CSV table of C-alpha atoms and ligand atoms in Angstrom, one decimal:
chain,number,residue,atom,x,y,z
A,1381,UNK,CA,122.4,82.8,123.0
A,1382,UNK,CA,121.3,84.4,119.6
A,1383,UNK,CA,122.3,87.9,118.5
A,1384,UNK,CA,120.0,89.8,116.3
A,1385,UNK,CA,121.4,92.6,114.4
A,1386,UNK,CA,120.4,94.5,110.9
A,1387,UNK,CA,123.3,95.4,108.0
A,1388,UNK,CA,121.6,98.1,106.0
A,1389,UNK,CA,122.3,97.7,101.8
A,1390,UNK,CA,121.2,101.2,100.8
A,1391,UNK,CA,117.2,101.5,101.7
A,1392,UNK,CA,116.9,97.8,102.2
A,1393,UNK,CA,117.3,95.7,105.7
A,1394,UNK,CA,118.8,92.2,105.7
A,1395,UNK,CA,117.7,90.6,109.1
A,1396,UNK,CA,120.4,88.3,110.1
A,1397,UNK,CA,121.7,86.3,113.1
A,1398,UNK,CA,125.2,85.2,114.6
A,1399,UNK,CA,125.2,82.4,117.0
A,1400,UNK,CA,127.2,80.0,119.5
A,1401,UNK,CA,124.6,77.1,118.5
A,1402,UNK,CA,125.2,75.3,115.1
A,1403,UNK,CA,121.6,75.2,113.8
A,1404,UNK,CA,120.9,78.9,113.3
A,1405,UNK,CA,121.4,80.1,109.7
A,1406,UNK,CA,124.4,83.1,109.6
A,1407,UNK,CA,125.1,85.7,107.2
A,1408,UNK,CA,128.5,85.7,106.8
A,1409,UNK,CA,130.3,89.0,105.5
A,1410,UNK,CA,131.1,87.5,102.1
A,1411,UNK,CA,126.9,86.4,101.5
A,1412,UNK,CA,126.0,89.8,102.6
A,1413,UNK,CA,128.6,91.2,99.9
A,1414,UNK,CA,126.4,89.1,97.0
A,1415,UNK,CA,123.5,90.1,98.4
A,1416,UNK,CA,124.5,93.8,97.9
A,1417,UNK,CA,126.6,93.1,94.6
A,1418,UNK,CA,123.2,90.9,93.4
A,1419,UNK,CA,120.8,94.1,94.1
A,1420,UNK,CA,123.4,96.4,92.3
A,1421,UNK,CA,123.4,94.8,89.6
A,1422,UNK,CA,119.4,94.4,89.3
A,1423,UNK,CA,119.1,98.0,89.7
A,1424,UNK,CA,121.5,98.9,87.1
A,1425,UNK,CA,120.0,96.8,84.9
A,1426,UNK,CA,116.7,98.2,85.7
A,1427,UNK,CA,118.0,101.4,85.3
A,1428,UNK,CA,119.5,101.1,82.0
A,1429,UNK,CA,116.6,99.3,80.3
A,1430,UNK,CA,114.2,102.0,81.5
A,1431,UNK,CA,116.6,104.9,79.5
A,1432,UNK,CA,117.0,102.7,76.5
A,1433,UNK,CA,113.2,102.1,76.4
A,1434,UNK,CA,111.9,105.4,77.2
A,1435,UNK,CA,114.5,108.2,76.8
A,1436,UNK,CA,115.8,110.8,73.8
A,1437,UNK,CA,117.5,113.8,73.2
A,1438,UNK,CA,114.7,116.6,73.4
A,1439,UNK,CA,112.6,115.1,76.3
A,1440,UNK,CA,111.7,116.9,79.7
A,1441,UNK,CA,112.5,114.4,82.0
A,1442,UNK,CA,111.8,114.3,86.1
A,1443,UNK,CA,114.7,112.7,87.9
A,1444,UNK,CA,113.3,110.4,90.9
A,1445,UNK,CA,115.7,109.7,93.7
A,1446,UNK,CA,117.4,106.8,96.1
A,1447,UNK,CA,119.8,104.1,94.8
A,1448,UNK,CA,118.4,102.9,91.8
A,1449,UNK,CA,117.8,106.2,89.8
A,1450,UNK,CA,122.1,106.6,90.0
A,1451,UNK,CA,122.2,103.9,87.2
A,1452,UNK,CA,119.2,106.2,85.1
A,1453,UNK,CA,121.4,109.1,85.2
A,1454,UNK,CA,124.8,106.8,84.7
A,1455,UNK,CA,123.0,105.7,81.8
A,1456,UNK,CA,121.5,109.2,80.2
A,1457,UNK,CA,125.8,110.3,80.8
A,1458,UNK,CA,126.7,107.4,78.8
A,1459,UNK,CA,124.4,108.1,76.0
A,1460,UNK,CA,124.8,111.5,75.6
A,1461,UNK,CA,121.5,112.3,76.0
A,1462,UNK,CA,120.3,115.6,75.8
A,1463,UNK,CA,117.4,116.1,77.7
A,1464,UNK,CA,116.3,118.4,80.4
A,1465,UNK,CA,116.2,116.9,83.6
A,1466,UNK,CA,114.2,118.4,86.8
A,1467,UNK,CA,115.3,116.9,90.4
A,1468,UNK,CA,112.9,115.4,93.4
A,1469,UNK,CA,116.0,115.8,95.8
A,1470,UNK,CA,118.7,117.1,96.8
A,1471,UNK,CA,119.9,113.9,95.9
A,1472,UNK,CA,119.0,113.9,92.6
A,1473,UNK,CA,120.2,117.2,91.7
A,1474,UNK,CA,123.7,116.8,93.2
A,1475,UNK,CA,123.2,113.3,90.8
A,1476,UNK,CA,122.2,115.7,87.7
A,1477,UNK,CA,124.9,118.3,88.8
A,1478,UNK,CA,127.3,115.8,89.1
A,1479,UNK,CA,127.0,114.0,85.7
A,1480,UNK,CA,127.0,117.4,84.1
A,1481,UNK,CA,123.5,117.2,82.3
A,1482,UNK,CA,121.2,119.6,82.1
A,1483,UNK,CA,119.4,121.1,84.9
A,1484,UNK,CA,115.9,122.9,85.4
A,1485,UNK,CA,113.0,123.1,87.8
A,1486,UNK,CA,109.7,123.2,87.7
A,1487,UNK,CA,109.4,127.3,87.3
A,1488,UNK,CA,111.4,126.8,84.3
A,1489,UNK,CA,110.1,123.6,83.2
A,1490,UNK,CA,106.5,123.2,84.6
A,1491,UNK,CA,105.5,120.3,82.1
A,1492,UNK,CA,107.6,117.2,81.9
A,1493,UNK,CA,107.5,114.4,78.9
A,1494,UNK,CA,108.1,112.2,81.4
A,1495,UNK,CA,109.8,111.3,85.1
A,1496,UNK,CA,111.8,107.7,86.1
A,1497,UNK,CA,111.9,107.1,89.6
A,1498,UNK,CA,112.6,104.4,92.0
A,1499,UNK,CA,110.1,102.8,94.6
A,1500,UNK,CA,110.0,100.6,98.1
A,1501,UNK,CA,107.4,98.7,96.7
A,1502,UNK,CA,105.4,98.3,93.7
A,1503,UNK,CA,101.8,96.3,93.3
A,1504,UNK,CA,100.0,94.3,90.9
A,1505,UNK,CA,98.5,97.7,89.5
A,1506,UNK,CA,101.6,99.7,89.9
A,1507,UNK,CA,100.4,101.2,93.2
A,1508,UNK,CA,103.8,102.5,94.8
A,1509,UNK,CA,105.0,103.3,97.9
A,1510,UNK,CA,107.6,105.8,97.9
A,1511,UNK,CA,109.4,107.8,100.9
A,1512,UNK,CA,112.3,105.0,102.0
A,1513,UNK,CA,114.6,107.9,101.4
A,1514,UNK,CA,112.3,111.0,102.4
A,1515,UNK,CA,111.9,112.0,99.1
A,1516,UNK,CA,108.1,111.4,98.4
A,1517,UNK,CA,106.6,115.0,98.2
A,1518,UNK,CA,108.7,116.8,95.9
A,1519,UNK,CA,108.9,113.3,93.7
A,1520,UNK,CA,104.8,113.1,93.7
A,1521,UNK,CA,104.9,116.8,92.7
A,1522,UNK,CA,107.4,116.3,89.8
A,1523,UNK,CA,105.4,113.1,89.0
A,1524,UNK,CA,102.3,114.9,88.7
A,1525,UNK,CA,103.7,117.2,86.5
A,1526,UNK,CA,104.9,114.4,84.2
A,1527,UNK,CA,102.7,113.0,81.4
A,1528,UNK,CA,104.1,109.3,82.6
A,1529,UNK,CA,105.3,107.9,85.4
A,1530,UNK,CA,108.2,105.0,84.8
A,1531,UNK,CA,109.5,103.2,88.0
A,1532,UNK,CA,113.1,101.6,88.2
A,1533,UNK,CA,113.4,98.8,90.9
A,1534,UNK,CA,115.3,95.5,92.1
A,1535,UNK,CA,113.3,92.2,92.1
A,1536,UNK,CA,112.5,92.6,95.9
A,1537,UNK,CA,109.9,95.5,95.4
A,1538,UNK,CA,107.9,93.7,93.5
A,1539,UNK,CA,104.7,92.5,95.2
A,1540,UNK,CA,101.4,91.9,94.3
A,1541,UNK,CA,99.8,93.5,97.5
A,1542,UNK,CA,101.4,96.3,99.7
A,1543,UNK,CA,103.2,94.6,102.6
A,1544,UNK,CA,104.5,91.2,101.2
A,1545,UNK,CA,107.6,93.2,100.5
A,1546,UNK,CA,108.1,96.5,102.2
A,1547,UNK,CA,108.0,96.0,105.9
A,1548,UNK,CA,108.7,99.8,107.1
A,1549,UNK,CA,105.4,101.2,106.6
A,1550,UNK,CA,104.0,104.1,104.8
A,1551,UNK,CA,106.1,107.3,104.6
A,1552,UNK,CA,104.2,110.2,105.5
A,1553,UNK,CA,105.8,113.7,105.5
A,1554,UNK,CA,104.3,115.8,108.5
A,1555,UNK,CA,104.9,119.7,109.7
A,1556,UNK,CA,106.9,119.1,112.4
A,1557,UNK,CA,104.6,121.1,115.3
A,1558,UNK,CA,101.9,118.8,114.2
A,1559,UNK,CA,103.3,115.3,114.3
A,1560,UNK,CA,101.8,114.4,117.7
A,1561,UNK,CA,97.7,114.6,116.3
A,1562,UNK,CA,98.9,113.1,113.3
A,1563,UNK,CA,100.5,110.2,115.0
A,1564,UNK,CA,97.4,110.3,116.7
A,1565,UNK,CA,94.6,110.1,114.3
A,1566,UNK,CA,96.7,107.2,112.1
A,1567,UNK,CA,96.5,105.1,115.6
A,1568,UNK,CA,92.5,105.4,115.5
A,1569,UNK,CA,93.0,104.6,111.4
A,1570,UNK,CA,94.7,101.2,112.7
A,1571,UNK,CA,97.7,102.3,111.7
A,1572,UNK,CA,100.9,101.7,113.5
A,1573,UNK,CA,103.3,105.2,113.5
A,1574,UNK,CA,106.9,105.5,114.2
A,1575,UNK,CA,108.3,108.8,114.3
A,1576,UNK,CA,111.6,108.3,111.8
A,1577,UNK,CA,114.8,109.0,113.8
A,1578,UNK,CA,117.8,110.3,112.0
A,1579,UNK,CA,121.5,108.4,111.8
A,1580,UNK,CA,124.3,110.8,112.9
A,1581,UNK,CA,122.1,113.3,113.9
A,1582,UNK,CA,120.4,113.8,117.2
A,1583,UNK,CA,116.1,113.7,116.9
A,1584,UNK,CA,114.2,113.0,113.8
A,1585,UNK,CA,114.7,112.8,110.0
A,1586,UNK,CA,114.2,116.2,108.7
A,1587,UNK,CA,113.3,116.0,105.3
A,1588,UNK,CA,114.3,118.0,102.0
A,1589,UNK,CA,111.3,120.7,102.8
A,1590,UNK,CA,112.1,120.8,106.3
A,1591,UNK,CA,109.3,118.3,107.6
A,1592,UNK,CA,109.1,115.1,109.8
A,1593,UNK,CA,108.1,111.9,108.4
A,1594,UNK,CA,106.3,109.2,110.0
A,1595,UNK,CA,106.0,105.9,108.9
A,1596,UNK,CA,102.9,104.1,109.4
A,1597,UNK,CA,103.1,100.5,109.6
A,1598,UNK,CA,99.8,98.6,108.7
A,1599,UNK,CA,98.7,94.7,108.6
A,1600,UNK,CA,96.8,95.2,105.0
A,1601,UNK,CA,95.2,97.5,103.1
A,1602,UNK,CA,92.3,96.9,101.4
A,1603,UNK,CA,91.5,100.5,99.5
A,1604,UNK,CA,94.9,102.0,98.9
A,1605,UNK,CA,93.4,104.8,97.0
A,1606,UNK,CA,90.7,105.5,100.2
A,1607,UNK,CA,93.5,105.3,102.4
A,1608,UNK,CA,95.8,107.2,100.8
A,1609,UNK,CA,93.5,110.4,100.3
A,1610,UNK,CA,91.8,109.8,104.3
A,1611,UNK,CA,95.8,110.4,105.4
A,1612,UNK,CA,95.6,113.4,103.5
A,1613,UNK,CA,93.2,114.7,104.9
A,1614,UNK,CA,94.6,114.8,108.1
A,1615,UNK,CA,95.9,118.5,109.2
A,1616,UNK,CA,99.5,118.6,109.2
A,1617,UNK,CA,99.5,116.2,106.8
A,1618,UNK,CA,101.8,117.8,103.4
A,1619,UNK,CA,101.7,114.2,101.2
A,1620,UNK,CA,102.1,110.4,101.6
A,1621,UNK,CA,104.3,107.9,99.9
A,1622,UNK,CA,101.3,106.1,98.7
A,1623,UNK,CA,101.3,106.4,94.5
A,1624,UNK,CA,98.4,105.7,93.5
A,1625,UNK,CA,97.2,105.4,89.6
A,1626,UNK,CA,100.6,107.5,89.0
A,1627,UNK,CA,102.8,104.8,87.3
A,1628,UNK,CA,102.2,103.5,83.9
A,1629,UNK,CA,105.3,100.9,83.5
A,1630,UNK,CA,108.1,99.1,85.9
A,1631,UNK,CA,111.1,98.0,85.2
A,1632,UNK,CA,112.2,95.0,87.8
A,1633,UNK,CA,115.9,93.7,87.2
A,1634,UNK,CA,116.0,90.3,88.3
A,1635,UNK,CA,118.8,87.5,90.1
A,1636,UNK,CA,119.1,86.1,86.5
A,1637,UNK,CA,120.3,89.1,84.7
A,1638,UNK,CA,116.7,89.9,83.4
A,1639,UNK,CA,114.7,93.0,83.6
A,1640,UNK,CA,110.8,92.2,83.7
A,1641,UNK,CA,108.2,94.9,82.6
A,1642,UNK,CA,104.8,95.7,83.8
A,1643,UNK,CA,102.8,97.9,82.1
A,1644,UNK,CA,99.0,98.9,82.8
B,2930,R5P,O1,112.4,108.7,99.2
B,2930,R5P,C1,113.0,108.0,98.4
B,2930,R5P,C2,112.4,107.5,97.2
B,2930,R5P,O2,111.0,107.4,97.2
B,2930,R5P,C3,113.0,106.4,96.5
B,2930,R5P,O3,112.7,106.5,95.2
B,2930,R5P,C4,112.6,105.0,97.1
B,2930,R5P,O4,112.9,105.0,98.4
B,2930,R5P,C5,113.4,103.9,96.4
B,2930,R5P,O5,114.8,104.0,96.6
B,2930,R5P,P1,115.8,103.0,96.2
B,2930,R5P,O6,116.0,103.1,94.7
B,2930,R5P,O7,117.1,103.3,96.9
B,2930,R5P,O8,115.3,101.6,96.6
């Protein structure tokens, strides 16, 4: 008789199994701690090369949110950078608040040098989705108002095509009275949605604006840039996770200690 159960690390999902029968691989709690302690580290690194490269006193910078970007502003503190930082979270300004560094918005500070942020998955082009963490509209809008786009990410969000890594689907950020036609019309788009249900909290996620989010699983997708502007199309609709053409260089830490670059 096999158990299946889930350990979450962060945003991430590690499947794994317990058993009474000696052929089934097990996570055992110590291999789960590396696992954890090896992403970590990847992100920091990640996260620290991205500042080094990128970053100076003076700048306008957006701050993204999730795990990684804790190690961008860990590493801004550490500098004693001084640069003006605009948040895509609640998250991320707590982060900002938190480290003591400067903080703006966009009324204040409509034009940005530049905006690091982290990803669920990034493609050969530097497509992104965005959204594990519910944070994909008011990131997009900070990213839009940023003349680049750096993304910060561990080894396993790095694919060539959507899908070989990120198995949750696209995030998409809904008004909540309209959620049902939306679900809808992504079914006829052969799109698989899941309304996203909170932890600790009765009903759905409710995001930073107030809104739902679905997530729309998919087998492949062959125009990212059709698909992502027919979902905004939708009514209801306020933005996707889908990044596309936004991102000009990633920063991937690896197992080994590495960080690898992509640039386009
Ligand atoms: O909504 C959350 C954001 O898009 C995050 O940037 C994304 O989920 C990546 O998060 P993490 O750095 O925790 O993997």
């Amino acid at each position: 008789m096999f158990k299946l159960g889930v350990v979450h690390l962060g945003l991430r999902n590690l499947n794994f199994t317990t058993k009474t029968a000696t052929n089934v691989k097990c996570y055992t709690v110590s291999s789960v701690k590396m696992d954890k302690e090896i992403l970590e580290k990847a992100k920091k690194l990640a996260g620290y090369k991205a500042v080094d490269d990128n970053l100076k006193s003076g700048l306008r910078v957006g701050i993204g949110s999730g795990s990684t970007i804790k190690y961008v502003v860990d590493r801004i503190k550490e500098l004693g950078l001084d640069v003006i930082c605009v948040p895509t979270s609640f998250q991320s300004t707590q982060l900002i608040v938190n480290a003591g560094l400067t903080l703006s918005d966009l009324s204040r500070t409509p034009e940005l040098d530049i905006t690091i942020d982290g990803a669920d998955e990034v493609d050969s082009q530097l497509n992104c989705i965005k959204g594990g963490g519910a944070c994909q509209l008011q990131e997009k809008i900070v990213a839009a108002a940023s003349k680049r786009l750096v993304i910060v990410a561990d080894f396993t969000k790095d694919s060539q095509a959507f899908g070989q890594q990120w198995k949750r689907g696209i995030p998409i950020e809904v008004v909540p009275m309209a959620y049902v036609p939306v679900m809808n019309k992504l079914s006829s788009m052969s799109l698989k949605p899941v309304l996203r249900m909170a932890v600790n909290k009765a009903g759905p996620v409710v995001s930073d604006n107030a809104n739902f989010i679905i997530d729309a699983q998919f087998e492949s997708i062959s125009n990212v840039a059709e698909l992502a502007t027919k979902i905004k199309m939708i009514p209801g609709v306020v933005e996707t996770g889908l990044f596309v053409n936004m991102a000009s260089r990633a920063y991937f830490g690896q197992q080994d200690g590495t960080v690898k670059e992509r640039t386009i």
